[in-house]
Coordinates of C-alpha atoms and ligand atoms in Angstrom, one line a residue:
M1 CA 53.0 -106.9 105.5
S2 CA 56.0 -104.0 105.9
S3 CA 59.9 -105.3 106.3
S4 CA 61.2 -102.8 107.8
N5 CA 61.9 -104.6 110.5
G6 CA 64.2 -106.7 107.6
K7 CA 61.5 -109.9 108.0
S8 CA 60.1 -111.3 105.2
A9 CA 57.2 -111.5 103.9
L10 CA 56.5 -115.4 103.3
F11 CA 53.6 -116.8 100.4
I12 CA 52.6 -121.0 100.4
S13 CA 49.7 -122.3 98.5
D14 CA 47.9 -125.4 97.2
I15 CA 49.5 -127.8 100.2
H16 CA 46.1 -129.9 99.9
L17 CA 45.9 -130.9 102.7
S18 CA 43.7 -134.2 103.6
P19 CA 44.1 -136.5 106.5
H20 CA 44.6 -139.3 104.0
E21 CA 47.7 -137.7 103.7
P22 CA 49.2 -137.2 107.3
A23 CA 52.7 -136.8 105.3
T24 CA 51.8 -133.0 104.3
A25 CA 50.6 -132.7 107.1
E26 CA 53.5 -133.1 108.9
R27 CA 55.8 -130.8 107.1
L28 CA 52.9 -128.0 107.2
L29 CA 53.3 -127.9 110.9
A30 CA 57.0 -128.2 110.8
F31 CA 56.7 -125.1 108.8
L32 CA 54.1 -123.8 111.1
G33 CA 56.5 -124.4 114.0
G34 CA 60.0 -123.7 112.6
P35 CA 60.9 -121.7 109.7
A36 CA 57.3 -119.9 109.6
R37 CA 57.9 -118.2 113.3
T38 CA 61.1 -116.5 111.6
A39 CA 58.9 -114.2 109.4
A40 CA 56.9 -110.6 109.3
S41 CA 54.1 -112.7 107.8
L42 CA 52.5 -115.1 106.3
T43 CA 50.3 -115.7 103.1
I44 CA 48.0 -118.5 102.3
L45 CA 46.9 -118.2 98.5
G46 CA 44.6 -120.5 98.4
D47 CA 44.1 -124.7 98.4
L48 CA 45.5 -125.0 101.7
F49 CA 43.1 -127.7 102.2
D50 CA 41.8 -130.6 99.7
Y51 CA 38.6 -129.7 100.8
W52 CA 36.4 -128.2 102.8
V53 CA 32.7 -128.4 103.4
G54 CA 32.1 -125.6 105.7
D55 CA 33.0 -123.7 108.9
D56 CA 31.1 -126.0 111.1
D57 CA 33.8 -129.0 110.2
L58 CA 36.5 -127.4 112.6
D59 CA 35.8 -129.5 115.5
D60 CA 36.8 -132.5 113.1
P61 CA 40.1 -133.4 114.6
F62 CA 42.8 -133.4 111.8
N63 CA 41.0 -129.7 110.9
A64 CA 40.8 -129.0 114.5
R65 CA 45.2 -130.1 114.8
I66 CA 45.7 -127.8 111.5
V67 CA 43.4 -124.8 112.6
A68 CA 45.8 -124.5 115.9
A69 CA 48.9 -125.3 114.3
L70 CA 48.2 -121.4 112.5
R71 CA 46.8 -119.9 115.5
A72 CA 49.6 -120.2 117.3
L73 CA 52.0 -118.9 114.3
A74 CA 49.5 -115.6 114.9
D75 CA 50.0 -115.5 118.1
A76 CA 53.5 -115.6 118.0
G77 CA 52.8 -112.6 116.4
V78 CA 53.5 -113.6 112.4
V79 CA 50.6 -111.7 110.7
L80 CA 48.7 -114.0 108.9
S81 CA 46.6 -114.0 105.6
F82 CA 44.1 -116.6 103.9
M83 CA 43.1 -116.5 99.8
A84 CA 40.6 -119.4 99.4
G85 CA 41.3 -121.6 96.6
N86 CA 39.0 -123.8 94.3
R87 CA 39.3 -126.4 97.2
D88 CA 39.4 -124.2 100.3
F89 CA 36.1 -121.9 98.8
L90 CA 34.1 -122.7 101.6
I91 CA 36.3 -121.4 104.4
G92 CA 34.3 -118.3 105.9
D93 CA 34.3 -115.7 109.1
D94 CA 34.5 -118.5 111.9
F95 CA 37.4 -120.3 110.7
A96 CA 39.0 -117.3 110.0
V97 CA 38.7 -116.5 113.3
A98 CA 39.7 -119.5 115.1
A99 CA 42.7 -119.4 113.1
G100 CA 43.9 -115.5 113.8
L101 CA 44.4 -114.9 110.1
E102 CA 42.6 -111.7 107.8
L103 CA 41.1 -114.0 105.0
L104 CA 42.0 -112.0 101.5
T105 CA 39.2 -111.4 98.4
D106 CA 40.6 -112.7 95.3
P107 CA 42.7 -110.8 94.1
C108 CA 43.5 -108.1 96.2
I109 CA 46.4 -105.1 95.6
R110 CA 49.2 -105.9 99.2
D111 CA 52.4 -103.2 99.8
I112 CA 55.0 -106.8 99.5
A113 CA 57.6 -105.8 100.2
G114 CA 57.9 -101.4 98.9
T115 CA 56.1 -103.7 96.1
P116 CA 52.5 -103.2 95.2
T117 CA 51.5 -106.7 94.3
L118 CA 48.9 -108.1 92.5
L119 CA 47.7 -112.0 95.2
T120 CA 45.2 -114.0 93.5
H121 CA 44.7 -117.7 93.9
G122 CA 45.5 -118.1 90.3
D123 CA 42.0 -119.6 89.0
L124 CA 41.0 -117.1 88.0
L125 CA 43.4 -116.7 85.2
C126 CA 42.5 -120.0 83.4
T127 CA 40.1 -118.5 80.6
D128 CA 41.0 -121.6 78.1
D129 CA 38.9 -123.8 80.7
A130 CA 35.4 -122.7 79.8
D131 CA 33.8 -124.6 81.1
Y132 CA 35.8 -124.5 85.3
Q133 CA 35.0 -120.8 84.4
H134 CA 31.5 -121.7 84.7
F135 CA 31.4 -124.3 87.3
R136 CA 33.5 -121.6 89.2
R137 CA 30.5 -118.9 88.3
Q138 CA 28.5 -120.7 89.1
V139 CA 29.8 -122.5 92.6
R140 CA 31.9 -119.4 94.2
G141 CA 28.2 -117.1 94.1
P142 CA 25.9 -116.6 97.0
A143 CA 22.9 -118.5 96.1
W144 CA 24.6 -121.8 95.5
R145 CA 27.1 -121.6 98.5
S146 CA 23.7 -120.4 101.1
Q147 CA 21.4 -123.4 99.5
F148 CA 24.3 -126.0 99.9
L149 CA 25.8 -125.0 103.6
A150 CA 22.4 -125.4 104.5
K151 CA 22.6 -129.0 103.7
P152 CA 23.8 -132.3 106.4
L153 CA 27.0 -131.8 107.0
G154 CA 27.2 -135.6 106.3
V155 CA 25.8 -134.6 103.3
R156 CA 28.1 -131.9 102.4
K157 CA 30.7 -134.7 102.1
A158 CA 29.5 -137.0 100.2
E159 CA 28.5 -134.5 97.6
I160 CA 31.7 -132.7 98.0
A161 CA 33.7 -136.8 96.9
A162 CA 31.7 -136.6 93.8
L163 CA 33.0 -133.4 92.7
R164 CA 36.6 -134.3 93.7
A165 CA 35.7 -137.8 91.7
R166 CA 34.6 -136.1 88.6
S167 CA 37.2 -133.1 88.6
E168 CA 39.9 -135.9 88.8
R169 CA 38.3 -137.9 85.5
E170 CA 37.5 -134.3 83.7
K171 CA 41.5 -133.4 84.2
K172 CA 42.8 -136.9 83.1
I173 CA 40.8 -136.1 79.4
K174 CA 41.5 -131.9 79.4
P175 CA 45.1 -131.0 77.7
L176 CA 47.8 -130.1 79.9
S177 CA 47.8 -126.3 77.8
I178 CA 44.4 -125.2 78.8
M179 CA 44.6 -126.1 83.2
D180 CA 47.7 -122.7 82.9
V181 CA 46.8 -119.1 83.1
N182 CA 45.9 -117.7 80.1
A183 CA 48.8 -114.8 79.3
G184 CA 45.9 -112.3 78.2
A185 CA 43.9 -113.2 81.8
V186 CA 47.4 -112.5 83.5
A187 CA 47.7 -109.0 81.4
A188 CA 44.2 -107.8 81.4
M189 CA 44.5 -108.2 85.5
L190 CA 48.0 -106.6 85.8
R191 CA 46.2 -103.8 83.6
Q192 CA 43.2 -103.9 85.6
H193 CA 45.4 -103.0 89.0
R194 CA 47.6 -101.4 87.6
V195 CA 50.5 -103.2 89.7
R196 CA 53.6 -104.8 87.8
T197 CA 53.7 -108.2 90.1
L198 CA 51.6 -111.0 89.9
I199 CA 51.5 -114.0 93.1
H200 CA 49.6 -117.1 92.2
G201 CA 49.1 -120.4 92.7
H202 CA 47.0 -122.9 91.7
T203 CA 48.1 -123.7 88.9
H204 CA 51.2 -126.2 91.1
R205 CA 53.9 -124.6 88.2
Q206 CA 56.5 -123.0 90.5
G207 CA 58.2 -120.8 88.2
Q208 CA 59.6 -116.3 88.1
H209 CA 57.6 -115.3 84.8
S210 CA 57.8 -111.6 82.8
H211 CA 55.1 -110.0 80.5
M212 CA 55.1 -107.0 78.9
V213 CA 52.0 -105.5 79.7
D214 CA 51.2 -102.3 77.4
G215 CA 55.2 -101.8 77.0
Q216 CA 55.6 -102.2 80.8
A217 CA 57.7 -105.6 82.7
C218 CA 55.7 -107.1 84.5
A219 CA 56.9 -109.9 86.9
R220 CA 54.5 -113.2 87.8
W221 CA 55.6 -115.7 90.7
V222 CA 54.1 -118.6 91.0
L223 CA 54.2 -120.7 93.6
G224 CA 54.2 -124.3 94.0
D225 CA 52.1 -126.8 95.1
W226 CA 53.2 -129.3 98.3
G227 CA 53.3 -133.3 98.8
I228 CA 54.8 -136.1 101.0
S229 CA 58.6 -134.8 99.8
R230 CA 58.1 -131.2 98.7
G231 CA 56.4 -128.3 99.8
G232 CA 58.1 -124.5 100.0
G233 CA 57.0 -121.1 99.2
L234 CA 58.4 -117.4 98.2
V235 CA 60.6 -115.4 100.2
C236 CA 59.6 -111.2 100.2
T237 CA 62.4 -109.6 101.2
S238 CA 62.8 -105.7 100.3
A239 CA 67.0 -107.3 99.5
G240 CA 64.8 -110.0 97.0
W241 CA 62.2 -112.1 96.2
H242 CA 63.3 -115.6 96.3
F243 CA 61.8 -119.1 96.2
V244 CA 62.4 -121.8 99.3
G245 CA 61.8 -125.3 99.6
Ligands
LIG1 MN1 43.8 -124.0 92.7

């Protein structure tokens, strides 16, 4: 993650890859084979896939193509890291080995271009959505994970499809405000980890925000999501940070 060679640390999130949106996948593949090659590192802060049912689905042709592109980028010398999002939290060690990347825990601290920075997917900060936080605690526990992964691949795919349909219905009736981060949760996380800079995704609201925490100015960088006609990231160098795309 060092910028000593003058190269940048790149961050992307919320690509929500799915075979149903091939144009978004092509956009990511072009990015991995092009602009990302000039970076020192690429960190994916979750929701790379719209859903991930388990690492035994690596042979699926769509998944295999994405993993091969990640692997090629890693083989080209770009340090690759991935933190799970709420859509692809079942990504595990087999995926990491195949793609040539390091799995990050959520949250974690990394030195980004000389700045100690807290990295998180972002859903942990959406504390106003109590129902979601309850669901998150349930599915992110080891018991749910091992029970779910023990089911046949086809059963898992059907169950995830049903969960996604329910989530889409609920999103339509939830006020937008509860799906954004809670300022108190942001302050608490920065305070707990004793850093003043945070990068997250999840809310799809690309932007740079300032927060005062215990009298100290803190910066929160929010990554945007990808789609057919959009998709970019955050570029961090020792000279400054800016959004691209
Ligand atoms: Mn998310």
